[in-house]
Amino acid sequence: MTDPASTALAAPRLSLGDQAHAYEAAVERARVEDWATRLFAGDVTLWTTDLRVGEAIAERLGWLEAPAHFADRTAGLEAFGDAVVEEGYGTAVVAGMGGSSLAPDVLHRTFGSIEGYLALRILDSTDPAYVAATLDDLDPLRTLVIIATKSGTTTEPNAFQAYAWDRANRALKAVPHSRYEHPGAYFAAITDPDSVRHIEHADDFREIFLNPPEIGGRYSALTYVGLVPASLIGIDLDAVLASAAAMLGACREPDAGVNPGLSLGLAIGTLAKAGRDKLTFLVDEEIGSFGAWAEQLIAESTGKHGVGIVPVDGEPLGAVGAYGMDRAFVRLSLAGADGGGRDTLVDALEAAGHPVIRIEIADPIDVGAEFVRWEVAVAIAGAVLGIDPFDQPNVEEAKQLTRDLLEGHGRERGHDDGVAQVQAIGAGDGLTLYGDAALRLTAGASDVTGELARHLARRRPDAYLCVQAFIAPTPARDEAFARIRALLRDRTQRATTAGYGPRFLHSTGQLHKGGAPIGWFLQLTADHPADLDIPGWPYTFGQLIDAQAAGDFAAIESHDLPIVRVHLGADPDAGLAALERALAAALAMATES
């Protein structure tokens, strides 16, 4: 009988095809240069010889100590969770972006809420319909809102706080004899020690959780970011951290070939250098949300200075022939789960010469170990690729362009953003298309199908096709994106990615602008028939998400990457159906030509 602990800590099973020799050379180098020991010693020369860069990296290695640091804090966290339950709260809402929302989402989707504990919702979209759907049906006086922000200045959680604070304040006025008399009793914050001063009303919050500042957002899953929400839904924190600590111990193994994190990092880094840079996740449904967390870790850490690994999460399964030779595959399985055809596909992909990495998780609690494995792996992949995996040099671009747009108008409803002010390049079937300068300044077909065909013709041979949807997430839209991605992949043999804005700006956005210049972008926007004010702010949620879309459009265009906006109108679901039809026609047109 296999020991579950040994299975969880095993090195991945690798089938690397024609890159096996390059991988073995990387293993030998890591062994000779003692990469494992140097990583845990905080030796920044693994990544750089630049003194300034090295100093910055040294201030971002606290994640290596996170399981030990938080192991003696679990009793206090569980007491906090129990107290919230006993006081009659029914729901917790995590208001955060990127790593601050994705780690809690993994834990919640993997374990659910234990009976007797709180329900959990994640608020990480500024679309007014999504904000309303997340908050407006909740009793503010039975809801704990957790503001998760490393810097304290991130626009989205601050906007969420303003909206939720106003709701709690109005509810208190309507119920004069409630348990608490101040809205702060219904809020908690997870932030850094020097950042709490930026959070409005923080002094009045019922609890402030201060993370070690030397842990970056995308490496924060095993800090208060993941552990506070986990305590509220009844997860065994000691078991999660014990799993993580065991993996850290295994990742100290000097032999790179058997080290579970080091071997993975060497594999994905070596494959990316060889052109197998589309790292495609095939994950069992029971642990399916892990792919989105790994996506943001990989994309933001490796996508810079013109290189990077493109993580492909959530793409529907396809025929072997639909996958290009720039792919590598990660089969992440849960023991005893129904693979849903993934194992059959992976075997066929391996037989066709594609590199395959197999990792089996013995028990869902081992998600703690997987957080660590992938954190170590991505840090090591950065060393292989010759980049600093802990910075994000291009993240600020879209944010600054967004701020510029927002400063340019007041509270007027229905304003035009920077993209919608230019002349549309095509319209029909309820859709309106806006092109980047390269499309606007050349003769086009002026119809939706023709313009999409022109845009498709601009993809590079090694491109990934990226759908960026600045609309409210729903299960029906997830399904529509899956169909669109399958259509694009099957007709072009290109890898596809998809993300909701603005959340992807805190995840894959760094890769889009800073990674290899191979992205092809389709941005989706929609009207806001039921917009929401952000109390005390000079603009609405609808204006905010429109400005974020326009800011990202401008940032991508500034990097000379092909992008088209498709405005879906007042009914995004009808718009997505129309877009699917138009893309099918455009792809057929391209095939005929």
Coordinates of C-alpha atoms in Angstrom, one line a residue:
M1 CA 0.0 0.0 0.0
T2 CA 1.4 3.4 -1.0
D3 CA 2.1 5.8 1.9
P4 CA 0.0 8.9 1.2
A5 CA 2.6 11.1 2.7
S6 CA 5.3 9.7 0.4
T7 CA 3.0 10.1 -2.6
A8 CA 2.3 13.7 -1.8
L9 CA 6.1 14.5 -1.5
A10 CA 7.2 12.6 -4.5
A11 CA 8.9 14.2 -7.4
P12 CA 6.7 14.5 -10.4
R13 CA 6.8 11.8 -13.0
L14 CA 8.3 13.3 -16.1
S15 CA 8.2 12.3 -19.7
L16 CA 10.0 15.1 -21.5
G17 CA 10.5 13.6 -25.0
D18 CA 13.3 15.3 -26.9
Q19 CA 14.0 17.6 -24.0
A20 CA 15.0 14.8 -21.6
H21 CA 18.7 15.4 -22.2
A22 CA 18.4 19.1 -21.6
Y23 CA 16.5 18.4 -18.4
E24 CA 19.2 16.0 -17.1
A25 CA 21.8 18.6 -17.8
A26 CA 19.8 21.1 -15.8
V27 CA 19.5 18.6 -12.9
E28 CA 23.3 18.0 -12.9
R29 CA 23.9 21.8 -12.9
A30 CA 21.5 22.3 -10.0
R31 CA 23.2 19.4 -8.1
V32 CA 26.7 20.7 -8.7
E33 CA 25.8 24.3 -7.9
D34 CA 23.7 23.2 -4.9
W35 CA 20.6 25.1 -5.8
A36 CA 18.4 23.6 -3.1
T37 CA 20.7 24.6 -0.3
R38 CA 21.2 28.1 -1.8
L39 CA 17.4 28.6 -2.2
F40 CA 16.7 27.9 1.5
A41 CA 19.7 29.9 2.5
G42 CA 18.3 32.9 0.7
D43 CA 21.2 33.1 -1.7
V44 CA 20.0 35.7 -4.2
T45 CA 22.8 34.9 -6.7
L46 CA 20.5 32.1 -7.9
W47 CA 18.7 34.8 -9.8
T48 CA 21.0 37.9 -10.2
T49 CA 24.4 39.4 -9.7
D50 CA 23.0 42.9 -9.6
L51 CA 23.3 44.2 -6.0
R52 CA 20.1 46.3 -6.2
V53 CA 18.0 43.5 -7.7
G54 CA 19.5 41.1 -5.1
E55 CA 18.5 43.3 -2.2
A56 CA 14.9 43.4 -3.5
I57 CA 14.8 39.6 -3.9
A58 CA 16.1 39.2 -0.4
E59 CA 13.1 41.1 0.9
R60 CA 10.7 38.6 -0.9
L61 CA 11.8 35.2 0.4
G62 CA 9.6 35.1 3.5
W63 CA 7.3 32.5 2.0
L64 CA 10.0 29.9 2.7
E65 CA 9.2 30.4 6.4
A66 CA 5.4 30.8 6.2
P67 CA 4.3 27.3 7.3
A68 CA 6.6 27.5 10.4
H69 CA 5.7 31.1 11.1
F70 CA 1.9 30.5 11.1
A71 CA 2.0 27.0 12.7
D72 CA 1.8 28.6 16.2
R73 CA -1.0 31.0 15.2
T74 CA -3.6 28.4 14.2
A75 CA -5.2 28.3 17.6
G76 CA -5.8 32.0 17.6
L77 CA -7.2 31.8 14.0
E78 CA -9.5 29.0 14.8
A79 CA -10.7 30.9 17.9
F80 CA -11.4 33.9 15.7
G81 CA -13.4 31.7 13.3
D82 CA -15.4 30.1 16.1
A83 CA -16.2 33.5 17.7
V84 CA -17.5 34.9 14.4
V85 CA -19.7 31.8 14.0
E86 CA -21.0 32.1 17.6
E87 CA -22.0 35.7 17.1
G88 CA -24.4 34.7 14.3
Y89 CA -22.5 35.7 11.2
G90 CA -23.6 33.7 8.2
T91 CA -21.3 34.7 5.4
A92 CA -17.7 36.0 4.9
V93 CA -16.8 37.9 1.8
V94 CA -13.1 38.1 0.8
A95 CA -12.6 41.4 -1.1
G96 CA -9.3 41.2 -2.8
M97 CA -7.5 40.7 -6.1
G98 CA -4.9 38.2 -7.5
G99 CA -3.2 36.0 -4.9
S100 CA -5.4 37.6 -2.2
S101 CA -8.5 36.1 -3.7
L102 CA -7.3 33.1 -5.6
A103 CA -5.8 31.2 -2.6
P104 CA -9.1 31.5 -0.6
D105 CA -11.0 30.4 -3.7
V106 CA -8.9 27.3 -4.0
L107 CA -9.5 26.3 -0.4
H108 CA -13.2 27.0 -0.6
R109 CA -13.8 25.2 -3.8
T110 CA -11.7 22.2 -2.7
F111 CA -13.2 21.8 0.8
G112 CA -16.4 23.8 0.8
S113 CA -17.8 25.2 4.1
I114 CA -17.8 22.7 6.9
E115 CA -21.3 22.4 8.5
G116 CA -21.8 25.0 11.2
Y117 CA -19.3 27.4 9.7
L118 CA -19.7 30.4 7.4
A119 CA -20.4 30.5 3.7
L120 CA -17.7 32.2 1.7
R121 CA -17.9 34.5 -1.3
I122 CA -15.1 36.0 -3.3
L123 CA -15.4 39.6 -4.6
D124 CA -12.8 40.2 -7.2
S125 CA -14.6 42.0 -10.1
T126 CA -15.5 45.6 -10.4
D127 CA -18.4 44.9 -12.8
P128 CA -21.4 46.4 -11.1
A129 CA -23.6 43.4 -11.8
Y130 CA -21.1 41.2 -10.0
V131 CA -20.7 43.5 -7.1
A132 CA -24.4 43.5 -6.6
A133 CA -24.7 39.7 -7.1
T134 CA -22.0 39.2 -4.4
L135 CA -23.2 41.6 -1.8
D136 CA -26.8 42.8 -2.3
D137 CA -28.6 39.7 -1.1
L138 CA -26.6 39.5 2.1
D139 CA -27.6 40.9 5.5
P140 CA -24.8 43.4 6.2
L141 CA -25.2 42.7 9.9
R142 CA -24.6 39.0 9.5
T143 CA -21.7 39.4 7.0
L144 CA -18.0 39.7 7.7
V145 CA -16.2 41.5 4.9
I146 CA -12.4 40.8 4.7
I147 CA -10.4 43.5 2.9
A148 CA -7.3 41.7 1.6
T149 CA -4.7 44.0 0.2
K150 CA -0.9 43.8 0.6
S151 CA -0.3 47.5 -0.2
G152 CA -3.5 49.0 1.2
T153 CA -3.8 51.2 -1.9
T154 CA -5.2 48.7 -4.4
T155 CA -8.1 50.3 -6.1
E156 CA -10.5 47.4 -6.3
P157 CA -10.6 46.3 -2.6
N158 CA -10.8 49.9 -1.5
A159 CA -13.8 50.4 -3.8
F160 CA -15.4 47.2 -2.5
Q161 CA -14.9 48.4 1.1
A162 CA -16.5 51.8 0.3
Y163 CA -19.6 50.0 -1.0
A164 CA -19.8 47.4 1.8
W165 CA -19.2 50.0 4.5
D166 CA -22.0 52.1 3.2
R167 CA -24.4 49.1 3.3
A168 CA -23.4 48.2 6.8
N169 CA -23.8 51.8 8.0
R170 CA -27.3 52.1 6.5
A171 CA -28.3 48.8 8.0
L172 CA -27.1 49.9 11.5
K173 CA -29.2 53.0 11.2
A174 CA -32.2 50.9 10.4
V175 CA -31.7 48.6 13.3
P176 CA -30.9 50.8 16.3
H177 CA -30.5 48.0 18.8
S178 CA -28.0 45.8 16.9
R179 CA -25.2 44.0 18.7
Y180 CA -22.7 46.6 17.4
E181 CA -23.1 50.3 16.8
H182 CA -20.3 50.8 14.3
P183 CA -19.7 49.4 10.8
G184 CA -16.2 48.5 11.6
A185 CA -17.4 45.5 13.6
Y186 CA -18.4 43.8 10.3
F187 CA -14.9 44.2 8.7
A188 CA -11.5 42.6 9.0
A189 CA -8.3 43.3 7.0
I190 CA -5.4 41.3 5.9
T191 CA -2.5 43.5 5.0
D192 CA 1.1 44.4 5.7
P193 CA 2.3 46.3 8.8
D194 CA 3.1 49.5 6.9
S195 CA 0.1 49.3 4.7
V196 CA -2.7 49.3 7.3
R197 CA -2.5 53.1 7.5
H198 CA -3.8 53.3 3.9
I199 CA -7.0 51.4 4.7
E200 CA -9.9 53.7 5.5
H201 CA -11.5 53.1 8.9
A202 CA -9.0 50.4 9.7
D203 CA -8.8 51.5 13.3
D204 CA -12.4 50.6 13.7
F205 CA -12.2 47.1 12.2
R206 CA -12.9 44.1 14.5
E207 CA -9.6 42.5 13.5
I208 CA -6.5 43.4 11.6
F209 CA -4.2 40.5 10.4
L210 CA -0.7 41.7 9.6
N211 CA 1.3 39.5 7.3
P212 CA 5.1 39.4 7.2
P213 CA 6.0 42.1 4.6
E214 CA 8.7 39.9 3.0
I215 CA 6.0 37.7 1.4
G216 CA 4.7 38.8 -1.9
G217 CA 1.0 38.6 -2.8
R218 CA 1.3 35.6 -5.2
Y219 CA 3.4 33.7 -2.6
S220 CA 0.9 34.4 0.2
A221 CA -1.4 31.3 0.1
L222 CA -0.1 30.0 3.4
T223 CA -0.3 33.3 5.2
Y224 CA -3.3 35.0 6.7
V225 CA -4.5 35.5 3.1
G226 CA -5.5 31.8 2.9
L227 CA -5.6 30.9 6.6
V228 CA -8.1 33.6 7.8
P229 CA -10.8 32.6 5.3
A230 CA -10.0 28.9 5.9
S231 CA -10.6 29.4 9.6
L232 CA -14.1 30.8 8.9
I233 CA -15.2 27.9 6.8
G234 CA -13.9 25.3 9.2
I235 CA -10.8 23.9 7.5
D236 CA -8.2 22.1 9.6
L237 CA -5.4 24.7 9.5
D238 CA -2.9 22.5 11.3
A239 CA -3.3 19.8 8.7
V240 CA -2.8 22.2 5.8
L241 CA 0.3 23.7 7.3
A242 CA 1.7 20.3 8.3
S243 CA 1.3 19.2 4.6
A244 CA 3.1 22.4 3.5
A245 CA 5.9 22.0 6.1
A246 CA 6.5 18.4 4.9
M247 CA 6.8 19.6 1.3
L248 CA 9.3 22.3 2.3
G249 CA 11.4 19.6 4.0
A250 CA 11.3 17.5 0.9
C251 CA 12.3 20.5 -1.2
R252 CA 15.6 20.8 0.8
E253 CA 16.8 17.5 -0.8
P254 CA 20.1 18.3 -2.5
D255 CA 19.5 15.7 -5.3
A256 CA 17.6 17.8 -7.8
G257 CA 16.3 14.7 -9.6
V258 CA 14.2 13.6 -6.6
N259 CA 13.5 17.0 -5.0
P260 CA 9.7 17.5 -5.7
G261 CA 9.8 21.3 -6.2
L262 CA 13.3 21.7 -7.7
S263 CA 12.7 19.0 -10.3
L264 CA 9.4 20.5 -11.4
G265 CA 11.0 24.0 -11.7
L266 CA 13.9 22.6 -13.7
A267 CA 11.5 20.8 -16.0
I268 CA 9.1 23.7 -16.7
G269 CA 12.0 26.1 -17.1
T270 CA 13.9 23.9 -19.5
L271 CA 10.9 23.2 -21.5
A272 CA 10.1 26.9 -21.9
K273 CA 13.6 27.7 -23.0
A274 CA 13.2 25.0 -25.7
G275 CA 10.0 26.6 -27.0
R276 CA 7.6 24.4 -25.0
D277 CA 6.3 27.5 -23.2
K278 CA 2.6 26.8 -23.2
L279 CA 2.2 25.0 -19.9
T280 CA -1.2 23.3 -20.1
F281 CA -3.0 22.2 -16.9
L282 CA -5.2 19.1 -16.9
V283 CA -6.6 19.1 -13.4
D284 CA -9.3 16.8 -11.8
E285 CA -12.5 18.6 -11.1
E286 CA -12.3 18.1 -7.3
I287 CA -9.1 20.2 -7.2
G288 CA -9.8 22.2 -10.4
S289 CA -9.5 25.6 -8.9
F290 CA -5.8 25.0 -8.2
G291 CA -5.0 25.7 -11.9
A292 CA -6.2 29.3 -11.6
W293 CA -3.9 29.9 -8.6
A294 CA -0.9 28.3 -10.3
E295 CA -1.7 30.4 -13.4
Q296 CA -1.3 33.7 -11.6
L297 CA 1.9 32.4 -9.8
I298 CA 3.5 31.3 -13.1
A299 CA 2.4 34.2 -15.3
E300 CA 3.3 37.0 -12.9
S301 CA 6.5 35.4 -11.8
T302 CA 8.0 34.4 -15.2
G303 CA 6.4 36.7 -17.8
K304 CA 8.9 39.6 -18.1
H305 CA 11.8 40.9 -20.1
G306 CA 10.5 39.2 -23.2
V307 CA 10.5 35.6 -21.8
G308 CA 8.1 33.6 -19.8
I309 CA 5.9 30.5 -19.3
V310 CA 2.3 30.9 -20.6
P311 CA 0.1 28.9 -18.2
V312 CA -3.0 27.5 -19.9
D313 CA -5.8 26.7 -17.4
G314 CA -9.4 25.7 -18.0
E315 CA -9.0 24.9 -21.7
P316 CA -11.5 22.2 -22.8
L317 CA -10.0 18.8 -23.7
G318 CA -9.4 18.4 -27.4
A319 CA -8.1 15.9 -29.9
V320 CA -4.3 15.3 -29.9
G321 CA -4.0 17.0 -33.2
A322 CA -5.4 20.2 -31.9
Y323 CA -2.3 20.9 -29.8
G324 CA 0.7 22.6 -31.2
M325 CA 4.3 21.6 -30.6
D326 CA 4.8 24.5 -28.3
R327 CA 2.9 22.8 -25.5
A328 CA 3.9 21.0 -22.3
F329 CA 1.3 19.3 -20.1
V330 CA 0.8 19.0 -16.4
R331 CA -1.6 16.3 -15.3
L332 CA -2.6 17.1 -11.7
S333 CA -4.7 14.3 -10.4
L334 CA -6.4 13.5 -7.1
A335 CA -6.1 9.8 -6.0
G336 CA -9.5 8.1 -6.5
A337 CA -11.0 10.9 -8.6
D338 CA -12.7 10.4 -11.9
G339 CA -10.1 11.7 -14.4
G340 CA -12.9 12.6 -16.9
G341 CA -10.8 11.5 -19.9
R342 CA -7.7 13.4 -18.9
D343 CA -5.5 10.3 -18.4
T344 CA -6.4 8.9 -21.8
L345 CA -5.7 12.2 -23.4
V346 CA -2.3 12.6 -21.6
D347 CA -1.3 9.1 -22.6
A348 CA -2.0 9.9 -26.2
L349 CA -0.2 13.3 -26.0
E350 CA 2.8 11.5 -24.6
A351 CA 2.7 9.0 -27.4
A352 CA 2.6 11.9 -29.9
G353 CA 5.9 13.3 -28.4
H354 CA 4.5 16.0 -26.1
P355 CA 6.2 16.5 -22.8
V356 CA 4.1 15.4 -19.9
I357 CA 4.4 16.1 -16.1
R358 CA 2.3 13.9 -13.8
I359 CA 1.6 14.8 -10.2
E360 CA -0.8 12.9 -8.0
I361 CA -2.3 14.4 -4.8
A362 CA -3.1 11.7 -2.3
D363 CA -5.7 13.7 -0.3
P364 CA -7.2 17.2 -0.8
I365 CA -5.5 18.4 2.4
D366 CA -2.2 18.1 0.4
V367 CA -3.2 21.3 -1.4
G368 CA -1.0 22.9 1.2
A369 CA 2.0 20.9 -0.1
E370 CA 1.1 21.8 -3.7
F371 CA 1.2 25.5 -2.9
V372 CA 4.7 25.0 -1.7
R373 CA 5.8 22.7 -4.5
W374 CA 4.7 25.2 -7.1
E375 CA 6.2 28.2 -5.2
V376 CA 9.6 26.5 -5.1
A377 CA 9.2 25.3 -8.8
V378 CA 8.4 28.8 -10.1
A379 CA 11.3 30.3 -8.1
I380 CA 13.6 27.7 -9.7
A381 CA 12.1 28.2 -13.2
G382 CA 13.0 31.9 -12.8
A383 CA 16.7 30.9 -12.2
V384 CA 16.6 28.7 -15.3
L385 CA 15.1 31.5 -17.4
G386 CA 17.5 34.1 -16.0
I387 CA 14.8 36.4 -14.6
D388 CA 13.8 37.7 -11.2
P389 CA 10.6 35.8 -10.3
F390 CA 9.6 38.1 -7.5
D391 CA 9.1 41.4 -9.3
Q392 CA 6.3 42.6 -11.6
P393 CA 7.8 45.4 -13.7
N394 CA 4.8 45.8 -16.1
V395 CA 1.9 45.6 -13.7
E396 CA 1.8 49.4 -13.1
E397 CA 1.3 50.3 -16.8
A398 CA -2.4 49.5 -17.1
K399 CA -3.1 50.9 -13.6
Q400 CA -1.6 54.2 -14.5
L401 CA -3.5 54.4 -17.7
T402 CA -6.7 53.6 -15.8
R403 CA -6.0 56.4 -13.3
D404 CA -5.4 58.9 -16.1
L405 CA -8.7 58.0 -17.7
L406 CA -10.6 58.2 -14.4
E407 CA -9.1 61.6 -13.6
G408 CA -10.4 62.9 -17.0
H409 CA -14.1 62.8 -16.0
G410 CA -16.5 63.2 -13.2
R411 CA -19.7 61.4 -12.4
E412 CA -21.3 61.6 -15.8
R413 CA -23.1 58.4 -16.6
G414 CA -22.5 56.6 -19.9
H415 CA -19.2 58.3 -20.6
D416 CA -17.1 57.1 -23.5
D417 CA -13.7 55.7 -22.5
G418 CA -10.5 56.1 -24.6
V419 CA -11.3 53.1 -26.8
A420 CA -15.0 53.8 -27.5
Q421 CA -14.1 57.4 -28.5
V422 CA -12.4 56.1 -31.7
Q423 CA -14.4 55.1 -34.7
A424 CA -15.6 51.5 -34.7
I425 CA -14.1 49.2 -37.3
G426 CA -17.1 46.9 -37.6
A427 CA -20.6 46.3 -36.3
G428 CA -23.4 43.8 -36.6
D429 CA -25.5 41.2 -34.8
G430 CA -25.4 43.4 -31.7
L431 CA -21.6 43.6 -31.6
T432 CA -19.4 46.6 -32.1
L433 CA -15.6 46.2 -32.8
Y434 CA -12.9 48.6 -32.0
G435 CA -9.4 48.0 -33.3
D436 CA -5.9 49.0 -32.4
A437 CA -4.0 51.5 -34.5
A438 CA -2.8 48.8 -37.0
L439 CA -6.4 47.8 -37.8
R440 CA -7.8 51.3 -37.7
L441 CA -5.3 52.7 -40.1
T442 CA -5.6 50.0 -42.8
A443 CA -8.5 49.2 -45.1
G444 CA -10.9 46.7 -43.7
A445 CA -14.1 44.9 -44.3
S446 CA -16.2 47.0 -41.9
D447 CA -18.2 44.0 -40.9
V448 CA -17.7 41.9 -37.8
T449 CA -16.8 38.7 -39.5
G450 CA -14.3 40.3 -41.9
E451 CA -12.6 42.3 -39.1
L452 CA -12.3 39.3 -36.9
A453 CA -10.7 37.4 -39.8
R454 CA -8.2 40.3 -40.3
H455 CA -7.4 40.2 -36.6
L456 CA -7.0 36.4 -36.7
A457 CA -4.6 36.7 -39.5
R458 CA -2.3 38.8 -37.3
R459 CA -1.5 36.0 -34.9
R460 CA 2.1 34.8 -34.8
P461 CA 2.9 31.1 -35.5
D462 CA 3.9 30.7 -31.8
A463 CA 1.0 32.8 -30.4
Y464 CA -1.4 32.2 -27.6
L465 CA -4.9 33.5 -28.1
C466 CA -6.2 35.4 -25.1
V467 CA -9.8 36.3 -24.3
Q468 CA -10.1 39.2 -21.8
A469 CA -13.6 39.6 -20.5
F470 CA -14.4 42.8 -18.6
I471 CA -17.9 41.5 -17.8
A472 CA -19.5 39.9 -14.7
P473 CA -18.5 36.3 -14.2
T474 CA -21.3 33.6 -14.4
P475 CA -21.3 29.9 -15.0
A476 CA -23.1 30.4 -18.3
R477 CA -20.3 32.7 -19.5
D478 CA -17.7 30.3 -18.3
E479 CA -19.3 27.7 -20.6
A480 CA -19.4 30.2 -23.5
F481 CA -15.7 31.0 -23.1
A482 CA -15.0 27.3 -23.1
R483 CA -16.7 26.9 -26.4
I484 CA -15.0 29.9 -27.9
R485 CA -11.6 28.6 -26.7
A486 CA -12.2 25.2 -28.1
L487 CA -13.2 26.7 -31.4
L488 CA -10.1 28.9 -31.6
R489 CA -7.8 26.1 -30.6
D490 CA -9.2 23.5 -32.9
R491 CA -9.1 25.7 -35.9
T492 CA -5.7 27.3 -35.3
Q493 CA -3.8 24.7 -33.1
R494 CA -2.9 27.6 -30.9
A495 CA -3.1 27.6 -27.1
T496 CA -5.9 29.7 -25.6
T497 CA -6.3 31.5 -22.3
A498 CA -9.2 33.4 -20.8
G499 CA -9.7 35.6 -17.9
Y500 CA -12.3 38.0 -16.4
G501 CA -11.2 41.6 -15.9
P502 CA -10.0 43.2 -13.9
R503 CA -9.0 40.1 -11.9
F504 CA -6.6 38.9 -14.6
L505 CA -4.7 42.2 -14.4
H506 CA -3.5 40.9 -11.0
S507 CA -2.7 37.5 -12.4
T508 CA -1.7 37.1 -16.1
G509 CA -1.6 40.8 -16.9
Q510 CA 2.2 40.9 -16.2
L511 CA 2.8 38.1 -18.7
H512 CA 0.7 39.8 -21.4
K513 CA 2.8 43.0 -21.4
G514 CA 6.2 41.7 -20.2
G515 CA 6.5 38.2 -21.5
A516 CA 7.4 37.0 -25.0
P517 CA 5.5 39.3 -27.5
I518 CA 3.4 36.5 -28.8
G519 CA 0.0 37.2 -27.4
W520 CA -3.1 37.8 -29.5
F521 CA -5.9 39.5 -27.6
L522 CA -9.7 39.7 -27.8
Q523 CA -11.1 42.1 -25.2
L524 CA -14.8 41.9 -24.3
T525 CA -16.8 44.7 -22.7
A526 CA -20.5 45.4 -22.1
D527 CA -23.0 48.0 -21.1
H528 CA -24.0 48.6 -17.5
P529 CA -27.8 49.0 -17.4
A530 CA -27.8 48.9 -13.6
D531 CA -24.6 50.7 -12.6
L532 CA -23.6 51.2 -8.9
D533 CA -22.2 54.2 -7.2
I534 CA -19.0 53.8 -5.2
P535 CA -20.0 55.8 -2.1
G536 CA -17.7 58.8 -1.6
W537 CA -15.9 58.3 -4.9
P538 CA -16.2 60.5 -8.0
Y539 CA -17.1 57.6 -10.4
T540 CA -19.2 54.4 -10.5
F541 CA -18.2 50.8 -10.7
G542 CA -19.3 50.8 -14.3
Q543 CA -17.0 53.7 -15.0
L544 CA -14.2 52.0 -13.1
I545 CA -14.3 48.7 -15.0
D546 CA -14.6 50.5 -18.3
A547 CA -11.5 52.6 -17.5
Q548 CA -9.7 49.4 -16.5
A549 CA -10.5 47.8 -19.8
A550 CA -9.4 50.9 -21.7
G551 CA -6.2 51.2 -19.7
D552 CA -5.3 47.6 -20.4
F553 CA -6.2 48.0 -24.1
A554 CA -3.8 51.0 -24.3
A555 CA -1.1 49.1 -22.5
I556 CA -1.2 46.1 -24.8
E557 CA -1.4 48.3 -27.9
S558 CA 1.7 50.2 -26.7
H559 CA 3.6 47.0 -26.8
D560 CA 2.6 46.5 -30.5
L561 CA 0.6 43.5 -29.7
P562 CA -2.6 42.8 -31.7
I563 CA -5.8 43.6 -29.8
V564 CA -9.5 44.1 -30.7
R565 CA -12.3 45.1 -28.4
V566 CA -15.7 43.4 -29.0
H567 CA -18.4 45.4 -27.2
L568 CA -21.2 42.9 -26.4
G569 CA -23.9 45.5 -25.8
A570 CA -26.5 45.4 -23.0
D571 CA -26.9 41.6 -23.0
P572 CA -23.5 40.0 -22.6
D573 CA -24.9 36.5 -23.0
A574 CA -26.5 37.3 -26.3
G575 CA -23.3 39.1 -27.3
L576 CA -21.2 36.0 -26.5
A577 CA -23.4 33.8 -28.7
A578 CA -23.1 36.3 -31.5
L579 CA -19.3 36.4 -31.1
E580 CA -19.1 32.6 -31.2
R581 CA -21.0 32.7 -34.5
A582 CA -18.8 35.5 -35.9
L583 CA -15.6 33.7 -34.9
A584 CA -16.7 30.5 -36.5
A585 CA -17.4 32.4 -39.7
A586 CA -14.1 34.3 -39.5
L587 CA -12.2 31.1 -39.0
A588 CA -13.9 29.5 -41.9
M589 CA -13.1 32.5 -44.1
A590 CA -9.4 32.2 -43.1
T591 CA -9.4 28.5 -43.9
E592 CA -10.9 29.1 -47.3
S593 CA -8.4 31.8 -48.1

